[in-house]
Coordinates of C-alpha atoms (C1' of nucleotides) in Angstrom, one line a residue:
Chain A
M45 CA 45.0 78.4 64.8
G46 CA 41.6 76.9 65.3
T47 CA 38.6 78.0 67.4
L48 CA 38.8 81.2 69.4
L49 CA 37.2 81.1 72.8
S50 CA 35.5 84.0 74.6
I51 CA 36.8 84.8 78.1
G52 CA 33.6 83.2 79.6
D53 CA 34.1 79.9 77.7
F54 CA 37.8 79.9 78.6
S55 CA 36.9 80.5 82.2
R56 CA 34.5 77.6 82.3
M57 CA 37.1 75.4 80.7
T58 CA 40.0 76.3 82.9
F59 CA 38.3 77.0 86.2
L60 CA 40.1 80.4 86.3
S61 CA 37.7 83.3 87.1
V62 CA 37.1 85.9 84.5
K63 CA 38.6 88.5 86.9
A64 CA 41.7 86.3 87.3
L65 CA 42.1 85.9 83.5
R66 CA 41.9 89.7 83.1
H67 CA 44.5 90.1 85.8
Y68 CA 46.8 87.5 84.2
H69 CA 46.4 89.5 81.0
E70 CA 47.3 92.7 82.7
V71 CA 50.4 91.4 84.3
G72 CA 51.4 89.5 81.1
L73 CA 51.2 86.0 82.5
L74 CA 48.6 84.8 80.1
P75 CA 47.8 87.3 77.4
P76 CA 44.8 86.3 75.1
A77 CA 45.7 85.1 71.7
E78 CA 43.7 87.9 70.1
I79 CA 42.0 91.1 71.1
D80 CA 39.2 92.5 69.1
A81 CA 40.3 96.0 68.0
D82 CA 36.7 97.3 68.0
T83 CA 35.3 95.9 71.2
G84 CA 38.3 95.1 73.2
Y85 CA 37.0 91.5 73.6
R86 CA 39.6 89.0 74.6
R87 CA 39.8 85.8 72.6
Y88 CA 41.7 82.7 73.7
E89 CA 43.0 79.7 71.7
V90 CA 42.2 76.2 72.7
A91 CA 46.0 75.6 72.7
Q92 CA 46.2 78.0 75.7
V93 CA 44.1 75.8 77.9
P94 CA 46.9 73.5 79.2
T95 CA 49.0 76.6 80.1
A96 CA 46.0 78.0 82.0
Q97 CA 45.5 74.7 83.8
A98 CA 49.1 74.6 84.9
I99 CA 48.8 78.2 86.1
R100 CA 45.8 77.4 88.2
R101 CA 47.5 74.5 89.9
L102 CA 50.7 76.5 90.6
R103 CA 48.7 79.4 92.0
E104 CA 46.8 76.9 94.2
L105 CA 50.2 75.8 95.6
G106 CA 50.8 79.4 96.6
M107 CA 53.5 80.0 94.0
P108 CA 53.8 83.8 93.4
V109 CA 52.8 85.0 90.0
D110 CA 56.3 86.1 89.1
E111 CA 57.5 82.6 89.7
V112 CA 54.6 81.1 87.8
R113 CA 55.8 83.2 84.9
V114 CA 59.3 81.7 85.2
V115 CA 57.8 78.1 85.2
I116 CA 55.6 78.9 82.2
D117 CA 58.4 80.6 80.2
A118 CA 60.9 77.9 81.1
P119 CA 62.9 77.1 78.0
D120 CA 63.0 73.3 78.7
V121 CA 61.6 70.6 80.9
D122 CA 64.6 70.6 83.2
A123 CA 64.4 74.3 83.9
R124 CA 60.6 74.0 84.5
N125 CA 61.0 71.1 86.9
A126 CA 63.8 72.9 88.8
A127 CA 61.5 75.9 89.4
I128 CA 58.7 73.7 90.6
S129 CA 60.9 71.5 92.8
A130 CA 62.4 74.6 94.4
H131 CA 58.9 75.8 95.3
L132 CA 57.9 72.4 96.7
R133 CA 61.1 72.4 98.8
R134 CA 60.1 75.8 100.2
M135 CA 56.7 74.4 101.0
E136 CA 58.3 71.5 102.9
G137 CA 60.4 73.9 104.9
E138 CA 57.3 75.9 105.8
L139 CA 55.6 72.7 106.8
D140 CA 58.5 71.9 109.2
R141 CA 58.2 75.4 110.7
T142 CA 54.5 75.0 111.1
R143 CA 55.0 71.7 113.0
A144 CA 57.6 73.4 115.2
T145 CA 55.2 76.3 115.9
V146 CA 52.3 74.0 116.8
K147 CA 54.6 72.2 119.2
S148 CA 55.8 75.5 120.6
L149 CA 52.3 76.9 121.0
R150 CA 51.2 73.7 122.8
M151 CA 54.1 74.1 125.2
L152 CA 53.3 77.8 125.8
L153 CA 49.7 77.1 126.5
D154 CA 50.3 74.0 128.6
E155 CA 52.8 75.5 130.9
S156 CA 51.2 78.3 132.8
A157 CA 54.4 79.8 134.2
P158 CA 57.2 81.4 132.3
P159 CA 60.5 79.5 132.4
A160 CA 62.5 79.9 135.6
I161 CA 65.8 81.5 134.7
V162 CA 69.1 82.3 136.4
V163 CA 70.5 85.6 135.4
D164 CA 74.2 86.0 135.5
Y165 CA 76.0 89.3 135.2
R166 CA 79.2 89.3 133.3
A167 CA 81.7 91.5 131.4
A168 CA 82.8 90.2 128.0
G169 CA 85.6 91.2 125.7
P170 CA 87.5 92.6 124.1
T171 CA 87.4 89.4 122.0
E172 CA 89.1 88.5 118.8
T173 CA 86.8 86.8 116.3
L174 CA 86.4 85.7 112.8
A175 CA 83.2 87.3 111.6
M176 CA 80.7 87.7 108.8
R177 CA 78.1 90.4 108.7
A178 CA 75.0 91.2 106.6
A179 CA 71.8 93.2 106.6
I180 CA 69.0 90.7 106.2
P181 CA 65.3 90.3 106.9
H182 CA 64.4 88.7 110.1
A183 CA 62.9 85.7 108.3
D184 CA 66.3 84.8 106.8
V185 CA 68.2 84.7 110.1
F186 CA 68.2 80.9 110.4
D187 CA 69.3 80.1 106.9
W188 CA 71.9 82.9 106.9
L189 CA 73.4 81.9 110.2
A190 CA 73.6 78.2 109.1
E191 CA 75.6 79.2 106.0
A192 CA 77.7 81.7 107.8
F193 CA 78.9 79.2 110.4
V194 CA 79.9 76.8 107.7
T195 CA 82.0 79.5 106.1
L196 CA 83.4 80.6 109.4
R197 CA 84.4 77.1 110.4
L198 CA 86.2 76.7 107.1
A199 CA 88.0 80.0 107.6
T200 CA 89.0 79.0 111.1
E201 CA 90.8 76.0 109.7
E202 CA 92.3 77.8 106.8
T203 CA 93.8 80.6 108.9
G204 CA 95.1 78.1 111.4
A205 CA 93.3 79.9 114.2
A206 CA 92.3 78.2 117.5
R207 CA 88.7 78.4 118.4
A208 CA 88.2 80.2 121.7
G209 CA 84.5 80.0 122.2
A210 CA 81.2 78.7 120.8
D211 CA 79.5 80.0 117.6
A212 CA 77.8 83.3 118.4
A213 CA 75.7 85.9 116.8
L214 CA 75.0 89.6 117.4
F215 CA 71.5 90.9 116.6
S216 CA 71.1 94.7 116.0
G217 CA 68.0 96.3 117.6
E218 CA 66.5 97.0 114.2
L219 CA 66.7 93.4 113.2
L220 CA 64.6 92.4 116.2
E221 CA 62.3 95.4 116.2
E222 CA 61.8 96.0 112.5
E223 CA 62.2 92.7 110.7
F224 CA 65.2 94.0 108.8
G225 CA 68.7 94.9 110.1
E226 CA 72.2 93.9 110.7
I227 CA 73.4 90.6 111.9
V228 CA 77.0 89.4 112.7
A229 CA 78.0 85.8 113.0
V230 CA 81.3 85.2 114.9
I231 CA 83.6 82.5 116.1
P232 CA 86.0 83.6 118.9
V233 CA 89.5 82.7 118.0
K234 CA 93.1 82.9 119.2
A235 CA 95.9 83.7 116.9
G236 CA 95.6 82.6 113.3
G237 CA 96.2 84.4 109.9
R238 CA 94.2 86.8 107.9
P239 CA 90.9 85.4 106.6
A240 CA 89.7 85.9 103.1
A241 CA 86.5 88.0 102.3
P242 CA 83.7 87.8 103.2
V243 CA 85.1 86.6 106.5
E244 CA 86.8 89.4 108.5
L245 CA 88.8 89.7 111.6
L246 CA 86.6 91.5 114.1
R247 CA 87.5 92.6 117.6
L248 CA 84.4 92.7 119.8
P249 CA 84.5 95.5 122.3
H250 CA 84.2 95.2 126.0
V251 CA 80.5 95.0 127.0
E252 CA 78.7 94.2 130.2
Y253 CA 75.9 91.8 129.9
A254 CA 73.0 90.2 131.8
V255 CA 73.1 86.6 130.7
A256 CA 70.6 83.7 130.8
V257 CA 70.8 80.3 129.3
H258 CA 67.9 79.0 127.2
A259 CA 67.5 75.2 127.3
G260 CA 65.7 73.5 124.4
S261 CA 64.6 74.3 120.9
V262 CA 65.3 77.9 119.7
D263 CA 61.6 77.9 118.6
D264 CA 60.9 78.7 122.2
I265 CA 63.7 81.1 122.8
D266 CA 61.4 84.1 123.0
R267 CA 60.3 82.9 126.4
T268 CA 63.8 83.1 127.8
Y269 CA 64.3 86.5 126.1
A270 CA 61.1 87.7 127.8
A271 CA 62.2 86.4 131.2
L272 CA 65.7 88.0 130.8
G273 CA 64.2 91.2 129.4
T274 CA 61.9 91.4 132.4
V275 CA 64.7 91.3 134.8
V276 CA 66.7 94.0 132.9
A277 CA 63.6 96.2 132.6
E278 CA 62.7 95.8 136.3
R279 CA 66.2 96.9 137.3
A280 CA 66.3 99.5 134.6
I281 CA 69.8 98.6 133.7
G282 CA 69.4 98.1 129.9
V283 CA 71.7 100.0 127.5
Q284 CA 71.9 100.1 123.7
G285 CA 73.8 97.6 121.7
P286 CA 73.2 94.3 120.0
I287 CA 71.9 91.3 121.8
R288 CA 74.2 88.3 121.6
E289 CA 73.5 84.7 121.4
D290 CA 76.1 82.0 122.1
Y291 CA 75.2 78.5 120.7
L292 CA 76.8 76.4 123.5
V293 CA 75.0 73.3 122.2
G294 CA 73.4 73.6 118.8
T295 CA 72.4 71.7 115.7
S296 CA 76.0 70.9 114.9
E297 CA 76.4 69.2 118.3
T298 CA 73.2 67.2 118.4
A299 CA 70.0 66.9 116.4
D300 CA 68.0 66.5 119.6
E301 CA 66.7 70.0 120.1
A302 CA 65.7 69.3 123.7
Q303 CA 69.4 69.2 124.5
H304 CA 70.3 72.5 122.9
L305 CA 71.7 75.3 125.1
T306 CA 71.8 78.9 124.0
E307 CA 73.2 81.7 126.0
I308 CA 71.5 85.1 125.6
S309 CA 73.4 88.2 126.5
W310 CA 71.6 91.4 127.0
P311 CA 73.7 94.6 127.3
V312 CA 73.5 96.4 130.6
F313 CA 75.5 99.1 132.3
Q314 CA 76.3 97.3 135.6
T315 CA 77.6 93.8 136.1
T316 CA 76.8 93.6 139.8
P317 CA 73.3 92.6 140.5
A318 CA 71.2 94.9 142.5
A319 CA 70.1 93.7 145.9
Chain B
M155 CA 51.1 96.3 138.3
G156 CA 54.9 96.2 138.1
T157 CA 57.3 97.5 135.5
L158 CA 56.1 99.1 132.4
L159 CA 57.9 98.4 129.2
S160 CA 58.6 100.6 126.2
I161 CA 57.4 99.4 122.8
G162 CA 61.0 98.7 121.9
D163 CA 61.7 96.6 124.9
F164 CA 58.4 94.8 124.5
S165 CA 59.3 94.1 120.9
R166 CA 62.7 92.6 121.8
M167 CA 61.0 90.4 124.4
T168 CA 58.2 89.1 122.3
F169 CA 59.8 89.0 118.8
L170 CA 56.9 91.0 117.5
S171 CA 58.0 94.0 115.4
V172 CA 57.2 97.5 116.6
K173 CA 55.0 98.0 113.5
A174 CA 53.1 94.8 114.3
L175 CA 52.6 96.0 117.9
R176 CA 51.2 99.3 116.7
H177 CA 49.0 97.5 114.3
Y178 CA 47.7 95.1 117.0
H179 CA 46.9 98.2 119.1
E180 CA 45.1 99.8 116.3
V181 CA 42.9 96.8 115.7
G182 CA 42.4 96.2 119.4
L183 CA 44.1 92.8 119.5
L184 CA 46.8 93.8 122.0
P185 CA 46.3 97.3 123.4
P186 CA 49.1 98.6 125.6
A187 CA 48.5 98.7 129.3
E188 CA 49.0 102.4 129.3
I189 CA 49.4 105.3 127.0
D190 CA 51.3 108.4 128.0
A191 CA 48.9 111.3 127.6
D192 CA 51.6 113.8 126.8
T193 CA 53.8 111.9 124.4
G194 CA 51.5 109.1 123.1
Y195 CA 54.1 106.6 124.1
R196 CA 52.8 103.1 124.5
R197 CA 53.7 101.2 127.7
Y198 CA 53.2 97.5 128.1
E199 CA 53.1 95.3 131.2
V200 CA 55.2 92.3 131.8
A201 CA 52.0 90.4 132.3
Q202 CA 51.2 91.0 128.6
V203 CA 54.2 89.1 127.4
P204 CA 52.7 85.6 127.4
T205 CA 49.7 86.9 125.4
A206 CA 52.0 88.5 122.9
Q207 CA 53.9 85.2 122.6
A208 CA 50.7 83.3 121.9
I209 CA 49.7 85.9 119.3
R210 CA 53.0 85.6 117.5
R211 CA 52.6 81.8 117.3
L212 CA 49.0 81.9 116.2
R213 CA 49.9 84.4 113.5
E214 CA 52.8 82.3 112.4
L215 CA 50.3 79.5 111.8
G216 CA 48.4 81.8 109.5
M217 CA 45.4 82.3 111.8
P218 CA 43.6 85.5 110.8
V219 CA 43.8 88.3 113.3
D220 CA 40.0 88.2 114.0
E221 CA 40.3 84.5 115.0
V222 CA 43.4 85.2 117.1
R223 CA 41.2 87.7 119.0
V224 CA 38.7 84.9 119.6
V225 CA 41.4 82.7 121.0
I226 CA 42.9 85.4 123.2
D227 CA 39.5 86.5 124.5
A228 CA 38.2 82.9 125.0
P229 CA 36.5 82.7 128.4
D230 CA 38.0 79.3 129.3
V231 CA 40.6 76.7 128.3
D232 CA 38.0 74.6 126.4
A233 CA 36.8 77.4 124.2
R234 CA 40.4 78.4 123.5
N235 CA 41.4 74.9 122.6
A236 CA 38.3 74.5 120.4
A237 CA 39.3 77.6 118.4
I238 CA 42.8 76.4 118.0
S239 CA 41.8 72.9 117.1
A240 CA 39.4 74.2 114.4
H241 CA 42.3 76.1 112.9
L242 CA 44.6 73.2 112.9
R243 CA 41.9 71.0 111.3
R244 CA 41.6 73.6 108.5
M245 CA 45.3 73.5 108.0
E246 CA 45.2 69.7 107.7
G247 CA 42.5 70.1 105.1
E248 CA 44.7 72.6 103.2
L249 CA 47.6 70.2 103.3
D250 CA 45.4 67.4 101.8
R251 CA 44.4 69.8 99.0
T252 CA 48.0 70.8 98.5
R253 CA 49.0 67.1 98.2
A254 CA 46.2 66.6 95.7
T255 CA 47.2 69.6 93.7
V256 CA 50.8 68.5 93.5
K257 CA 49.7 65.1 92.2
S258 CA 47.4 66.7 89.7
L259 CA 50.2 69.1 88.6
R260 CA 52.6 66.2 88.0
M261 CA 50.0 64.4 86.0
L262 CA 49.3 67.4 83.9
L263 CA 52.9 68.0 83.2
D264 CA 53.8 64.4 82.6
E265 CA 51.0 63.7 80.1
S266 CA 51.6 65.9 77.2
A267 CA 48.2 65.2 75.5
P268 CA 44.8 66.3 76.9
P269 CA 42.6 63.3 77.8
A270 CA 40.8 61.6 75.0
I271 CA 37.1 61.9 75.5
V272 CA 33.9 60.6 73.9
V273 CA 31.2 63.2 73.5
D274 CA 27.7 62.0 73.7
Y275 CA 24.7 64.1 72.8
R276 CA 21.6 63.6 74.8
A277 CA 18.3 65.2 75.8
A278 CA 17.5 65.1 79.6
G279 CA 14.4 65.8 81.5
P280 CA 12.0 66.9 82.6
T281 CA 13.2 65.1 85.8
E282 CA 11.7 65.1 89.2
T283 CA 14.3 65.6 91.9
L284 CA 14.8 66.3 95.6
A285 CA 17.0 69.4 95.6
M286 CA 18.9 71.8 97.8
R287 CA 20.2 75.1 96.5
A288 CA 22.5 77.8 97.8
A289 CA 24.6 80.8 96.7
I290 CA 28.1 80.0 97.8
P291 CA 31.7 80.9 97.0
H292 CA 33.5 78.5 94.7
A293 CA 35.9 77.4 97.4
D294 CA 33.0 76.0 99.5
V295 CA 31.6 73.8 96.7
F296 CA 33.1 70.5 97.9
D297 CA 32.1 70.9 101.5
W298 CA 28.7 72.2 100.7
L299 CA 27.9 69.3 98.2
A300 CA 29.1 66.7 100.7
E301 CA 26.7 68.0 103.3
A302 CA 23.9 68.5 100.9
F303 CA 24.0 64.9 99.6
V304 CA 23.8 63.6 103.2
T305 CA 20.7 65.7 103.8
L306 CA 19.2 64.7 100.4
R307 CA 19.8 61.0 101.0
L308 CA 18.0 61.3 104.4
A309 CA 15.1 63.1 102.7
T310 CA 14.9 60.4 100.1
E311 CA 14.4 57.8 102.7
E312 CA 12.0 60.0 104.8
T313 CA 9.8 60.8 101.9
G314 CA 9.8 57.2 100.7
A315 CA 10.9 58.2 97.3
A316 CA 12.7 55.8 94.9
R317 CA 16.1 57.0 93.6
A318 CA 16.0 57.4 89.9
G319 CA 19.6 58.5 89.2
A320 CA 23.0 59.3 90.6
D321 CA 23.7 62.3 92.9
A322 CA 24.1 65.3 90.6
A323 CA 24.8 69.1 90.8
L324 CA 24.0 72.1 88.7
F325 CA 26.6 74.9 88.5
S326 CA 25.5 78.3 87.5
G327 CA 27.7 80.3 85.1
E328 CA 28.6 82.8 87.8
L329 CA 29.8 80.2 90.2
L330 CA 32.3 79.0 87.6
E331 CA 33.3 82.4 86.2
E332 CA 33.1 84.6 89.2
E333 CA 33.9 82.5 92.3
F334 CA 30.5 83.1 93.8
G335 CA 27.1 81.9 92.5
E336 CA 24.3 79.5 92.7
I337 CA 24.6 75.7 93.1
V338 CA 21.9 73.1 93.2
A339 CA 22.4 69.6 94.5
V340 CA 19.8 67.0 93.3
I341 CA 18.9 63.4 93.6
P342 CA 16.5 62.3 90.9
V343 CA 13.5 60.5 92.4
K344 CA 10.3 58.7 91.5
A345 CA 7.1 59.2 93.6
G346 CA 7.6 59.9 97.3
G347 CA 6.1 62.5 99.6
R348 CA 6.8 66.1 100.3
P349 CA 10.3 66.8 101.7
A350 CA 10.9 69.2 104.6
A351 CA 12.9 72.4 104.1
P352 CA 15.6 73.1 103.2
V353 CA 15.0 70.2 100.8
E354 CA 12.6 70.9 98.0
L355 CA 10.9 69.0 95.2
L356 CA 12.4 70.4 92.0
R357 CA 11.4 69.5 88.4
L358 CA 14.4 70.0 86.2
P359 CA 13.4 71.2 82.8
H360 CA 14.1 69.5 79.5
V361 CA 17.7 70.4 78.4
E362 CA 19.9 69.1 75.6
Y363 CA 23.4 68.3 76.5
A364 CA 26.8 67.4 75.2
V365 CA 28.1 64.9 77.7
A366 CA 31.5 63.5 78.5
V367 CA 32.6 61.2 81.3
H368 CA 35.6 62.1 83.5
A369 CA 37.4 59.1 84.9
G370 CA 39.5 59.6 88.0
S371 CA 39.9 62.2 90.8
V372 CA 37.8 65.3 90.5
D373 CA 41.0 67.2 91.1
D374 CA 41.7 66.7 87.4
I375 CA 38.2 67.3 86.2
D376 CA 39.1 70.7 84.6
R377 CA 40.9 68.7 81.9
T378 CA 37.7 66.9 80.8
Y379 CA 35.8 70.2 81.1
A380 CA 38.3 71.7 78.7
A381 CA 38.1 68.8 76.3
L382 CA 34.3 68.9 76.3
G383 CA 34.3 72.7 76.1
T384 CA 36.6 72.6 73.1
V385 CA 34.2 70.4 71.2
V386 CA 31.2 72.6 72.1
A387 CA 33.1 75.7 71.1
E388 CA 34.4 74.3 67.8
R389 CA 30.9 73.3 66.8
A390 CA 29.5 76.6 68.2
I391 CA 26.5 74.8 69.7
G392 CA 26.8 76.1 73.3
V393 CA 23.8 77.8 75.0
Q394 CA 23.2 79.3 78.3
G395 CA 22.3 77.4 81.4
P396 CA 24.0 75.6 84.2
I397 CA 26.6 72.9 83.7
R398 CA 25.6 69.6 85.3
E399 CA 27.7 67.0 87.0
D400 CA 26.5 63.5 87.7
Y401 CA 28.5 61.6 90.2
L402 CA 28.2 58.1 88.7
V403 CA 30.9 56.7 91.0
G404 CA 31.9 59.0 93.8
T405 CA 33.3 59.1 97.3
S406 CA 30.3 57.3 98.7
E407 CA 30.9 54.4 96.4
T408 CA 34.7 54.0 96.7
A409 CA 37.5 55.8 98.4
D410 CA 39.8 55.0 95.5
E411 CA 39.6 58.2 93.5
A412 CA 41.1 56.5 90.4
Q413 CA 37.8 54.6 90.0
H414 CA 35.6 57.7 90.2
L415 CA 33.4 58.5 87.3
T416 CA 31.8 61.9 86.8
E417 CA 29.5 62.7 83.9
I418 CA 29.7 66.4 82.7
S419 CA 26.8 67.8 80.8
W420 CA 27.2 71.0 78.9
P421 CA 24.0 72.6 77.6
V422 CA 23.8 72.8 73.8
F423 CA 21.1 73.5 71.3
Q424 CA 21.4 70.4 69.2
T425 CA 21.5 66.8 70.3
T426 CA 22.6 65.4 67.0
P427 CA 26.3 65.6 66.4
A428 CA 27.5 67.6 63.4
A429 CA 29.2 65.5 60.7
Chain C
dT34 C1' 73.5 119.0 122.4
dT35 C1' 73.6 114.7 120.0
dG36 C1' 71.5 110.5 118.7
dC37 C1' 68.1 107.5 119.8
dT38 C1' 63.3 106.3 120.6
dC39 C1' 58.8 106.9 119.7
dC40 C1' 54.9 109.2 117.4
dT41 C1' 51.4 109.8 113.4
dC42 C1' 50.0 110.0 108.8
dA43 C1' 50.0 108.3 104.0
dC44 C1' 51.0 105.1 100.9
dG45 C1' 52.7 100.4 99.1
dT46 C1' 52.3 95.2 98.8
dC47 C1' 50.0 90.9 96.6
dA48 C1' 46.5 88.8 93.8
dC49 C1' 42.8 89.4 92.7
dG50 C1' 37.3 90.5 94.2
dT51 C1' 33.7 94.0 94.1
dG52 C1' 30.9 97.1 92.4
dA53 C1' 29.8 101.1 89.0
dG54 C1' 28.7 102.5 84.7
dG55 C1' 28.7 101.6 80.0
dT56 C1' 28.7 99.0 75.4
dG57 C1' 28.6 95.0 71.9
dG58 C1' 26.1 90.7 70.0
dC59 C1' 22.6 87.4 69.2
Chain D
dT186 C1' 14.2 94.5 71.7
dT187 C1' 15.7 92.1 75.8
dG188 C1' 19.1 90.1 78.5
dC189 C1' 23.5 88.5 78.4
dT190 C1' 28.4 89.1 77.8
dC191 C1' 32.2 91.8 77.9
dC192 C1' 34.7 96.1 78.7
dT193 C1' 37.3 99.7 81.8
dC194 C1' 38.1 102.3 85.7
dA195 C1' 38.4 102.8 90.8
dC196 C1' 38.4 101.0 95.1
dG197 C1' 38.5 97.3 98.7
dT198 C1' 40.9 93.3 101.1
dC199 C1' 44.6 91.6 104.6
dA200 C1' 48.3 92.3 107.7
dC201 C1' 51.4 94.7 108.2
dG202 C1' 56.1 97.2 105.9
dT203 C1' 58.1 101.5 104.2
dG204 C1' 59.2 105.9 104.3
dA205 C1' 58.4 111.0 105.6
dG206 C1' 58.4 114.3 108.9
dG207 C1' 58.3 115.5 113.5
dT208 C1' 58.9 115.3 118.7
dG209 C1' 60.3 113.6 123.5
dG210 C1' 64.2 111.9 126.7
dC211 C1' 68.6 111.0 128.5

DNA sequence: TTGCTCCTCACGTCACGTGAGGTGGC
DNA sequence: TTGCTCCTCACGTCACGTGAGGTGGC
């Protein structure tokens, strides 16, 4: 088994701090080869060095310790590479979001005035839809919706239903206020057969809405939410119930985000605007 | 002052969770416009919405709350933009380091064997140097050294000293093992006048070293450290004292990292190799 | 009145870093 | 013997999230 190294020597050789090494021992990520029964001193083998070097690099890439463990314990090269690639893809996704946020921040700071909006008052429903629902964290909304609409479009074809409106989503209050809550994706339909789970036939009730259209990337949609919310708050006409988004022009229509159109519907108790 | 909004409405309009809003109140980042004396209910103004929207974007970019406060409280547009630009530059730097780490990880995983090294045993010093020292966190080593060598090169010219060796650095044990400790940057010199603070004239004592040369990017230097440390540990010849790096070919010589050469000197108590 | 909104603690999360206080080893 | 290395708690950090338990408002 060769030379055993003290934690200090091992630290200098791997660039992992002594505290980090003790932590990795505690959580079982990198247990020392041997522990002196008398003194409790940790001893590491030279053969553990490459593992430690890989751990340091993976942690530097922000990979959570639990995933590092998966990589380290991977039974073969393919499994290991798959875990690493998955993490690198996630990092790419974050980078995309960062770029979008920078753009959105610039726009917010450059334009001094909030967007001018036209508020429309409208009664909707009851409406027949094909729907999927889930309770998810706010961060997963994008990915979940993208997948849901793929499934719903397939179900629309399979049931022979005729589409009667754009893709839409209902956001519960908790999802917006607490980072976790219910979301429902729907496609309004006419006629058609019974869908297979997880898709369901859902009849949306009659609701009265204040409606505004957001033009451009959904990364900036909070600005239109704020403008619409301001109008609702000033007139004190807000009621409970999920907020609805209708994706009139979305990613499936055009990749050019500047052309996207999203209708935001905020539940209110009167459909006639106050003077 | 216009309509006051409940925390829930404000949350829906800004996409900040209620918990986050309470937290930003607590830390003084975004205090509500008004607090009901009876109920403790927070009330926000519509005018606070754009600030909240900027906060959300800045936090999404990973800007620490204390810095967000600086941006929000910036007295003018220039100060605000400077703070944001500084953060974006830091993010760029992180991205560069991420790319380097990915490359280094690939190399580590692709090459199954640790690098072959030639260990040289050598006595060094006493050596006259122009030096700068500091106690810094490990993460700052790169930036600190880059600046220090600029200062030291200037001092070499100003004092009329003749360079007698490559840029070098001494790393204390704590700096490597604990993420914070002393570092010394030196340029060996002959003759020359007195340097001005913070540069000092430093006579490095006589030390015996085991020496190995690392070829390539310093991002992979831990592998040569490990190989050298293994030899020192196997022969049980290690002694205390800082580890030294000599930048024989570094960034100032060529931008092509593959051509870089770094000498690593590990203090030992014998300069003649064991049989 | 019911159910919803909002409140304040108190504690948890993640990956260690920071001491404190003490012991083994050359 | 001195000074260095190593040990184990216990607590701190950062930016909130997660309940618990309770109250105001329509």
